[in-house]
Each structure stands twice: as structure tokens, then as C-alpha cells.
mmCIF file of C-alpha atoms and ligand atoms in Angstrom:
data_model
loop_
_atom_site.group_PDB
_atom_site.id
_atom_site.type_symbol
_atom_site.label_atom_id
_atom_site.label_comp_id
_atom_site.label_asym_id
_atom_site.label_seq_id
_atom_site.Cartn_x
_atom_site.Cartn_y
_atom_site.Cartn_z
ATOM 1 C CA MET A 1 11.510 13.863 11.130
ATOM 2 C CA ILE A 2 9.038 11.125 10.252
ATOM 3 C CA VAL A 3 6.161 10.444 12.642
ATOM 4 C CA PHE A 4 3.689 7.601 12.195
ATOM 5 C CA ASN A 5 0.959 8.423 14.702
ATOM 6 C CA ASP A 6 -1.400 5.460 15.152
ATOM 7 C CA VAL A 7 -1.384 4.824 11.411
ATOM 8 C CA SER A 8 -3.593 2.054 10.046
ATOM 9 C CA LYS A 9 -4.133 1.056 6.437
ATOM 10 C CA ILE A 10 -6.941 -1.088 5.066
ATOM 11 C CA TYR A 11 -6.923 -1.525 1.279
ATOM 12 C CA ASP A 12 -10.218 -3.362 1.024
ATOM 13 C CA LYS A 13 -12.946 -2.794 3.613
ATOM 14 C CA LYS A 14 -13.862 -6.478 3.644
ATOM 15 C CA LYS A 15 -10.282 -7.459 4.359
ATOM 16 C CA SER A 16 -7.893 -7.156 7.271
ATOM 17 C CA TYR A 17 -5.395 -4.444 8.135
ATOM 18 C CA ALA A 18 -2.307 -4.091 5.948
ATOM 19 C CA LEU A 19 -0.949 -1.914 8.780
ATOM 20 C CA LYS A 20 -2.493 -1.570 12.206
ATOM 21 C CA ASN A 21 -1.878 1.208 14.756
ATOM 22 C CA ILE A 22 1.685 1.927 13.705
ATOM 23 C CA ASN A 23 3.603 4.327 15.937
ATOM 24 C CA ILE A 24 7.140 5.066 14.778
ATOM 25 C CA THR A 25 9.320 8.146 14.997
ATOM 26 C CA ILE A 26 12.377 8.379 12.759
ATOM 27 C CA ASP A 27 14.692 11.309 13.387
ATOM 28 C CA ASP A 28 16.623 13.195 10.730
ATOM 29 C CA SER A 29 19.833 11.380 9.731
ATOM 30 C CA GLU A 30 18.736 8.012 11.128
ATOM 31 C CA PHE A 31 19.482 4.737 9.342
ATOM 32 C CA VAL A 32 16.682 2.213 9.704
ATOM 33 C CA PHE A 33 16.242 -1.349 8.499
ATOM 34 C CA LEU A 34 12.688 -2.513 7.956
ATOM 35 C CA ILE A 35 12.310 -6.277 8.131
ATOM 36 C CA GLY A 36 9.419 -8.745 8.136
ATOM 37 C CA SER A 37 8.165 -11.590 5.977
ATOM 38 C CA SER A 38 6.401 -11.162 2.673
ATOM 39 C CA GLY A 39 3.004 -9.528 3.192
ATOM 40 C CA ALA A 40 4.043 -8.053 6.552
ATOM 41 C CA GLY A 41 3.334 -4.471 5.436
ATOM 42 C CA LYS A 42 6.763 -3.107 4.458
ATOM 43 C CA SER A 43 5.711 -1.914 0.988
ATOM 44 C CA THR A 44 2.571 -0.363 2.437
ATOM 45 C CA LEU A 45 4.721 1.606 4.854
ATOM 46 C CA ILE A 46 6.974 2.757 2.008
ATOM 47 C CA LYS A 47 3.981 3.730 -0.167
ATOM 48 C CA LEU A 48 2.629 5.786 2.731
ATOM 49 C CA LEU A 49 5.983 7.590 2.979
ATOM 50 C CA GLN A 50 5.931 8.323 -0.754
ATOM 51 C CA SER A 51 2.325 9.419 -0.297
ATOM 52 C CA GLU A 52 1.232 7.033 -3.025
ATOM 53 C CA ILE A 53 -1.457 6.012 -0.543
ATOM 54 C CA THR A 54 -2.761 7.719 2.584
ATOM 55 C CA PRO A 55 -3.580 6.257 6.013
ATOM 56 C CA THR A 56 -7.085 4.874 6.559
ATOM 57 C CA SER A 57 -6.760 6.290 10.060
ATOM 58 C CA GLY A 58 -4.054 8.054 12.047
ATOM 59 C CA ASN A 59 -1.509 10.561 10.737
ATOM 60 C CA LEU A 60 1.784 10.362 8.950
ATOM 61 C CA THR A 61 3.863 13.524 9.258
ATOM 62 C CA VAL A 62 7.105 13.983 7.307
ATOM 63 C CA ASN A 63 9.204 17.062 8.045
ATOM 64 C CA GLY A 64 6.156 18.724 9.525
ATOM 65 C CA ILE A 65 3.874 17.923 6.595
ATOM 66 C CA ASN A 66 0.815 15.758 7.178
ATOM 67 C CA THR A 67 0.930 13.547 4.068
ATOM 68 C CA SER A 68 -2.879 13.309 3.953
ATOM 69 C CA THR A 69 -3.025 17.016 3.083
ATOM 70 C CA LEU A 70 -0.795 16.722 -0.015
ATOM 71 C CA SER A 71 -2.390 17.306 -3.411
ATOM 72 C CA GLY A 72 -1.811 18.353 -7.035
ATOM 73 C CA ARG A 73 0.814 21.020 -6.619
ATOM 74 C CA THR A 74 2.313 20.032 -3.256
ATOM 75 C CA LEU A 75 2.688 16.295 -3.925
ATOM 76 C CA PRO A 76 5.433 16.502 -6.610
ATOM 77 C CA LYS A 77 7.349 18.950 -4.441
ATOM 78 C CA TYR A 78 7.063 16.580 -1.484
ATOM 79 C CA ARG A 79 8.228 13.568 -3.540
ATOM 80 C CA ARG A 80 11.302 15.449 -4.738
ATOM 81 C CA LYS A 81 12.620 15.229 -1.188
ATOM 82 C CA ILE A 82 12.534 11.432 -1.355
ATOM 83 C CA GLY A 83 15.028 9.310 -3.301
ATOM 84 C CA MET A 84 13.963 5.764 -4.201
ATOM 85 C CA ILE A 85 16.027 2.661 -4.908
ATOM 86 C CA PHE A 86 14.567 -0.667 -6.038
ATOM 87 C CA GLN A 87 15.671 -4.282 -6.267
ATOM 88 C CA ASP A 88 15.441 -4.184 -10.088
ATOM 89 C CA PHE A 89 17.350 -0.852 -10.454
ATOM 90 C CA ARG A 90 14.756 0.666 -12.853
ATOM 91 C CA LEU A 91 17.320 2.446 -15.018
ATOM 92 C CA LEU A 92 16.389 3.590 -18.522
ATOM 93 C CA ASN A 93 18.154 1.108 -20.816
ATOM 94 C CA ASN A 94 18.140 3.369 -23.873
ATOM 95 C CA LYS A 95 19.972 6.109 -22.000
ATOM 96 C CA THR A 96 23.608 6.212 -20.923
ATOM 97 C CA VAL A 97 24.643 6.304 -17.277
ATOM 98 C CA TYR A 98 25.203 10.055 -17.591
ATOM 99 C CA GLU A 99 21.788 10.574 -19.208
ATOM 100 C CA ASN A 100 20.021 8.437 -16.606
ATOM 101 C CA ILE A 101 21.314 10.619 -13.801
ATOM 102 C CA ALA A 102 21.112 13.929 -15.672
ATOM 103 C CA PHE A 103 17.472 13.213 -16.546
ATOM 104 C CA ALA A 104 16.504 13.437 -12.858
ATOM 105 C CA MET A 105 17.901 16.990 -12.810
ATOM 106 C CA GLU A 106 16.587 18.015 -16.234
ATOM 107 C CA ILE A 107 12.995 17.395 -15.197
ATOM 108 C CA LEU A 108 13.525 19.902 -12.394
ATOM 109 C CA GLY A 109 14.877 22.422 -14.895
ATOM 110 C CA SER A 110 18.465 22.531 -13.636
ATOM 111 C CA PRO A 111 20.935 24.392 -15.899
ATOM 112 C CA SER A 112 23.135 22.059 -17.973
ATOM 113 C CA LYS A 113 26.310 23.439 -16.439
ATOM 114 C CA VAL A 114 25.104 22.523 -12.951
ATOM 115 C CA ILE A 115 23.943 19.122 -14.220
ATOM 116 C CA LYS A 116 27.396 18.365 -15.658
ATOM 117 C CA LYS A 117 29.120 19.297 -12.436
ATOM 118 C CA ASP A 118 26.736 17.450 -10.141
ATOM 119 C CA VAL A 119 26.587 14.263 -12.243
ATOM 120 C CA LYS A 120 30.371 14.111 -12.271
ATOM 121 C CA GLN A 121 30.489 14.590 -8.509
ATOM 122 C CA VAL A 122 27.841 11.981 -7.765
ATOM 123 C CA LEU A 123 29.517 9.455 -10.110
ATOM 124 C CA GLU A 124 32.712 9.961 -8.125
ATOM 125 C CA LEU A 125 30.780 9.407 -4.921
ATOM 126 C CA VAL A 126 29.523 6.000 -6.155
ATOM 127 C CA GLY A 127 32.921 5.185 -7.669
ATOM 128 C CA LEU A 128 31.821 4.964 -11.311
ATOM 129 C CA GLU A 129 33.166 8.142 -12.867
ATOM 130 C CA ASN A 130 34.585 6.125 -15.773
ATOM 131 C CA LYS A 131 31.171 4.665 -16.733
ATOM 132 C CA GLU A 132 29.270 7.762 -17.742
ATOM 133 C CA LYS A 133 29.099 6.780 -21.414
ATOM 134 C CA SER A 134 28.081 3.162 -20.732
ATOM 135 C CA TYR A 135 24.554 1.855 -21.062
ATOM 136 C CA PRO A 136 22.962 0.069 -18.077
ATOM 137 C CA ASN A 137 23.084 -3.360 -19.774
ATOM 138 C CA GLU A 138 26.856 -3.011 -20.112
ATOM 139 C CA LEU A 139 27.202 -2.826 -16.322
ATOM 140 C CA SER A 140 27.139 -5.483 -13.600
ATOM 141 C CA GLY A 141 24.194 -5.622 -11.211
ATOM 142 C CA GLY A 142 26.228 -3.978 -8.466
ATOM 143 C CA GLU A 143 27.251 -1.171 -10.806
ATOM 144 C CA GLN A 144 23.683 -0.666 -11.979
ATOM 145 C CA GLN A 145 22.548 -0.365 -8.401
ATOM 146 C CA ARG A 146 25.266 2.203 -7.709
ATOM 147 C CA ILE A 147 23.996 4.218 -10.692
ATOM 148 C CA SER A 148 20.447 4.002 -9.385
ATOM 149 C CA ILE A 149 21.725 5.300 -6.039
ATOM 150 C CA ALA A 150 23.491 8.158 -7.834
ATOM 151 C CA ARG A 151 20.241 9.013 -9.584
ATOM 152 C CA ALA A 152 18.300 8.805 -6.312
ATOM 153 C CA ILE A 153 20.566 11.264 -4.484
ATOM 154 C CA ILE A 154 21.406 13.671 -7.299
ATOM 155 C CA ASN A 155 18.753 16.183 -6.187
ATOM 156 C CA ARG A 156 19.852 15.854 -2.554
ATOM 157 C CA PRO A 157 16.740 14.333 -1.009
ATOM 158 C CA SER A 158 16.357 14.452 2.766
ATOM 159 C CA LEU A 159 15.068 10.859 2.742
ATOM 160 C CA LEU A 160 16.391 7.890 0.815
ATOM 161 C CA ILE A 161 14.239 4.744 0.701
ATOM 162 C CA ALA A 162 15.647 1.472 -0.583
ATOM 163 C CA ASP A 163 13.213 -1.388 -1.220
ATOM 164 C CA GLU A 164 15.206 -4.663 -1.264
ATOM 165 C CA PRO A 165 18.278 -2.929 -2.752
ATOM 166 C CA THR A 166 20.445 -6.050 -2.555
ATOM 167 C CA GLY A 167 17.815 -8.578 -3.657
ATOM 168 C CA ASN A 168 19.526 -9.181 -7.017
ATOM 169 C CA LEU A 169 23.131 -8.942 -5.827
ATOM 170 C CA ASP A 170 25.750 -11.322 -4.474
ATOM 171 C CA ALA A 171 27.194 -10.912 -0.975
ATOM 172 C CA LYS A 172 30.169 -8.795 -2.029
ATOM 173 C CA ASN A 173 28.135 -6.340 -4.087
ATOM 174 C CA SER A 174 25.466 -6.254 -1.390
ATOM 175 C CA MET A 175 28.016 -5.109 1.183
ATOM 176 C CA GLN A 176 29.295 -2.481 -1.238
ATOM 177 C CA ILE A 177 25.792 -1.122 -1.752
ATOM 178 C CA ILE A 178 24.991 -1.032 1.941
ATOM 179 C CA ASN A 179 28.296 0.682 2.713
ATOM 180 C CA LEU A 180 27.450 3.288 0.095
ATOM 181 C CA LEU A 181 24.041 3.874 1.687
ATOM 182 C CA ASP A 182 25.800 4.155 5.045
ATOM 183 C CA ALA A 183 28.191 6.797 3.625
ATOM 184 C CA ILE A 184 25.286 8.783 2.189
ATOM 185 C CA ASN A 185 23.542 8.519 5.558
ATOM 186 C CA SER A 186 26.611 9.893 7.301
ATOM 187 C CA HIS A 187 26.268 13.056 5.192
ATOM 188 C CA GLY A 188 22.897 13.634 6.869
ATOM 189 C CA THR A 189 20.390 11.878 4.615
ATOM 190 C CA THR A 190 17.821 9.747 6.442
ATOM 191 C CA VAL A 191 17.976 6.200 5.041
ATOM 192 C CA ILE A 192 15.281 3.510 5.271
ATOM 193 C CA VAL A 193 16.090 0.059 3.884
ATOM 194 C CA ALA A 194 13.425 -2.644 3.568
ATOM 195 C CA THR A 195 15.211 -5.961 3.281
ATOM 196 C CA HIS A 196 15.291 -9.736 3.722
ATOM 197 C CA ASP A 197 19.082 -9.682 3.654
ATOM 198 C CA LYS A 198 20.125 -11.090 7.007
ATOM 199 C CA GLU A 199 23.832 -10.604 6.367
ATOM 200 C CA ILE A 200 23.745 -6.855 5.767
ATOM 201 C CA VAL A 201 21.420 -6.220 8.712
ATOM 202 C CA ASN A 202 23.655 -8.163 11.086
ATOM 203 C CA LYS A 203 26.797 -6.539 9.765
ATOM 204 C CA MET A 204 25.569 -2.955 10.076
ATOM 205 C CA GLU A 205 23.983 -3.078 13.548
ATOM 206 C CA LYS A 206 21.582 -0.210 12.845
ATOM 207 C CA ARG A 207 18.072 0.365 14.130
ATOM 208 C CA VAL A 208 15.913 -2.592 13.080
ATOM 209 C CA ILE A 209 12.122 -2.352 12.936
ATOM 210 C CA LYS A 210 10.361 -5.671 12.455
ATOM 211 C CA ILE A 211 6.816 -5.716 11.089
ATOM 212 C CA GLU A 212 4.605 -8.796 11.063
ATOM 213 C CA ASN A 213 0.939 -8.943 10.002
ATOM 214 C CA GLY A 214 0.803 -5.156 9.830
ATOM 215 C CA GLU A 215 2.044 -4.595 13.364
ATOM 216 C CA ILE A 216 5.394 -3.653 14.852
ATOM 217 C CA LEU A 217 6.869 -6.703 16.494
ATOM 218 C CA SER A 218 10.094 -5.062 17.627
ATOM 219 C CA ASP A 219 12.049 -1.840 17.199
ATOM 220 C CA ILE A 220 15.641 -2.180 18.352
ATOM 221 C CA GLN A 221 18.626 0.186 18.186
ATOM 222 C CA LYS A 222 21.752 -1.617 17.005
ATOM 223 C CA GLY A 223 19.537 -4.577 16.185
ATOM 224 C CA LYS A 224 20.095 -7.862 14.426
ATOM 225 C CA TYR A 225 18.015 -9.762 11.872
ATOM 226 C CA ILE A 226 15.423 -11.702 13.822
HETATM 227 P P1 ADP B 301 5.340 -6.538 2.256
HETATM 228 O O1 ADP B 301 5.854 -5.380 1.481
HETATM 229 O O2 ADP B 301 5.904 -6.616 3.635
HETATM 230 O O3 ADP B 301 5.466 -7.826 1.518
HETATM 231 P P2 ADP B 301 2.714 -5.351 1.723
HETATM 232 O O4 ADP B 301 2.717 -4.023 2.328
HETATM 233 O O5 ADP B 301 2.908 -5.464 0.255
HETATM 234 O O6 ADP B 301 3.756 -6.281 2.493
HETATM 235 O O7 ADP B 301 1.343 -6.079 2.065
HETATM 236 C C1 ADP B 301 0.694 -6.015 3.333
HETATM 237 C C2 ADP B 301 -0.715 -6.580 3.192
HETATM 238 O O8 ADP B 301 -1.510 -5.724 2.381
HETATM 239 C C3 ADP B 301 -0.749 -7.950 2.520
HETATM 240 O O9 ADP B 301 -1.746 -8.730 3.141
HETATM 241 C C4 ADP B 301 -1.114 -7.615 1.094
HETATM 242 O O10 ADP B 301 -1.793 -8.691 0.495
HETATM 243 C C5 ADP B 301 -2.022 -6.418 1.261
HETATM 244 N N1 ADP B 301 -1.978 -5.523 0.092
HETATM 245 C C6 ADP B 301 -0.867 -4.905 -0.371
HETATM 246 N N2 ADP B 301 -1.179 -4.114 -1.423
HETATM 247 C C7 ADP B 301 -2.510 -4.250 -1.626
HETATM 248 C C8 ADP B 301 -3.448 -3.688 -2.574
HETATM 249 N N3 ADP B 301 -3.037 -2.804 -3.512
HETATM 250 N N4 ADP B 301 -4.740 -4.057 -2.481
HETATM 251 C C9 ADP B 301 -5.156 -4.914 -1.527
HETATM 252 N N5 ADP B 301 -4.348 -5.483 -0.608
HETATM 253 C C10 ADP B 301 -3.034 -5.150 -0.654
HETATM 254 P P1 ADP B 302 33.700 13.224 1.830
HETATM 255 O O1 ADP B 302 33.311 12.210 2.887
HETATM 256 O O2 ADP B 302 35.158 13.540 1.829
HETATM 257 O O3 ADP B 302 32.830 14.435 1.822
HETATM 258 P P2 ADP B 302 32.370 11.669 -0.236
HETATM 259 O O4 ADP B 302 33.046 10.735 -1.182
HETATM 260 O O5 ADP B 302 31.473 11.092 0.782
HETATM 261 O O6 ADP B 302 33.513 12.548 0.405
HETATM 262 O O7 ADP B 302 31.559 12.744 -1.071
HETATM 263 C C1 ADP B 302 32.037 13.159 -2.325
HETATM 264 C C2 ADP B 302 31.273 14.367 -2.795
HETATM 265 O O8 ADP B 302 29.896 14.055 -3.021
HETATM 266 C C3 ADP B 302 31.321 15.479 -1.775
HETATM 267 O O9 ADP B 302 31.709 16.658 -2.424
HETATM 268 C C4 ADP B 302 29.898 15.603 -1.281
HETATM 269 O O10 ADP B 302 29.543 16.935 -1.030
HETATM 270 C C5 ADP B 302 29.088 15.057 -2.426
HETATM 271 N N1 ADP B 302 27.812 14.486 -1.958
HETATM 272 C C6 ADP B 302 27.597 13.886 -0.773
HETATM 273 N N2 ADP B 302 26.317 13.522 -0.650
HETATM 274 C C7 ADP B 302 25.705 13.903 -1.798
HETATM 275 C C8 ADP B 302 24.367 13.835 -2.290
HETATM 276 N N3 ADP B 302 23.370 13.321 -1.565
HETATM 277 N N4 ADP B 302 24.115 14.293 -3.526
HETATM 278 C C9 ADP B 302 25.092 14.828 -4.268
HETATM 279 N N5 ADP B 302 26.373 14.945 -3.851
HETATM 280 C C10 ADP B 302 26.665 14.509 -2.634
#
């Protein structure tokens, strides 16, 4: 469970709030869209979840852990529970699809036999089992995003955060990506998607939290893009 308890963030003391008195609870296995114009505070909220930054005031608790208490040893362990997906995919272009995904397991010291099995399984899940020897630049944008999703979930995170995952994709590929995130969510992973993509938000009818000027404007179950 994720609990923002009166969380505010000020980057620069002379400036205004990036987030102001945010109160949100997100239960395990929820699917949440985060919307709001540029500068609204979406990235700040995501960075707080990743514990890249900490609240100026208030508390953010994720699965019982107050993120402000994380440090040296506990921070990497905490981050392992969070999968990240970005608009620009961020795959390693000098590594194959297989190597890109396997790498995420190698750095955790997984045995190569387990890596082989899990990479195969996750490639099946994203529907790209025939692309393991390809390099990212040989794939379409939609395929690259599916690989980045495979990489993000390979270590079975409890939380998957997608920051504008469909920003570089056409409508058809965007729907495919969002359906994939929905399928992963239905296996129990909490999914948070920050987006400007009106079409996918309206199609999915999930919880929609709208942020504007650092404050929550609305928080609606089965919401639409507003
Ligand atoms: P969004 O992701 O919705 O576009 P952000 O969270 O990036 O919004 O930004 C919210 C506010 O915080 C904006 O006014 C932005 O200029 C400010 N901001 C974001 N990052 C920084 C930073 N590193 N230093 C100072 N101000 C920042
Ligand atoms: P089903 O709905 O029949 O379980 P899926 O295509 O959704 O089939 O899943 C295919 C396989 O991927 C399943 O064996 C499932 O356990 C596995 N899987 C599901 N979620 C993840 C995940 N986050 N990381 C790795 N493997 C997963």
C-alpha cells in the first residue's frame, strides 16, 4: 500500500510548492492514471515514490516503509520492488533484447539457469519471444516499449511506474502497451501511469488522479481524461 500523508515538496526555498499537502492512498493491485499539465507535479510524485527525493514535509509510506528513513543499504533494496518504464524506452542499444532483460537479473546475482527461464517466460508474456537476438534499434517503438516492460517486471516488482509510456507511440501501439500493463496489473502488480494520452485513459476507465499546480484537483474511480 502507498500512503501519501500530507506530503509537500519544495525544491527551492524561494520558490513555490512542487507538491502541496498531497493525501493519496493507493492499495495493492490498483491501477492508477496520473494526469495533469506539464509542471503539475507528476514527475515529482514519481521521484518521491522512487525515493530519489524525499518530502519537504509530511510522510510517504510504501508497503509500511517510510521513504524518508531509507539510506545506503535499504534504498537499493527498496528500489528493486519498483519497475520503471519511460517514454524513451531507455534500452541499452549495444545489447540484445535478451541481454537487456537478463542484465536486470544479473545485477541481482540470479543464476544463469533461472535467468534463461525467466527471460523466456517474460518475452512470451510481452509477445516477443522471437526477438531475443535482436538489438533495440531493429525493433519498432511499440516493440521496444514491450521489451522495456519485460525488463521492468523481470524481478517481479510490487509496483510498476510508467512515465508517459505511450508518448512516442501511435494509437494502435499505445493501446497494446496499455493492455499489457493492464494484464500485468491483473496478476497483482500495482500500476501507476503518468500520461497525457487522453485516448488510453478514456478507454481503460481506471482510477484517475488529476494534479494541477502541485495539488490534487480530482481523484475519481473509473474516471475519464479531464
Ligand atoms: P510534471 O511532471 O507534472 O510536468 P514536475 O513534477 O516536473 O511536473 O514539476 C512540478 C514543479 O516543480 C514545476 O514547477 C517544476 O518547475 C518544479 N521542479 C521540478 N523539478 C525541479 C527541480 N529539480 N528543481 C527545481 N524545481 C523543480
Ligand atoms: P496467464 O494469464 O495464463 O497466467 P500470462 O500470459 O498473463 O498468462 O502470463 C504468462 C506467464 O508470465 C505466466 O507464467 C506468469 O506467471 C508469468 N508472469 C506474470 N507476471 C509476471 C511478472 N511480473 N514477471 C515475470 N513473469 C510474470
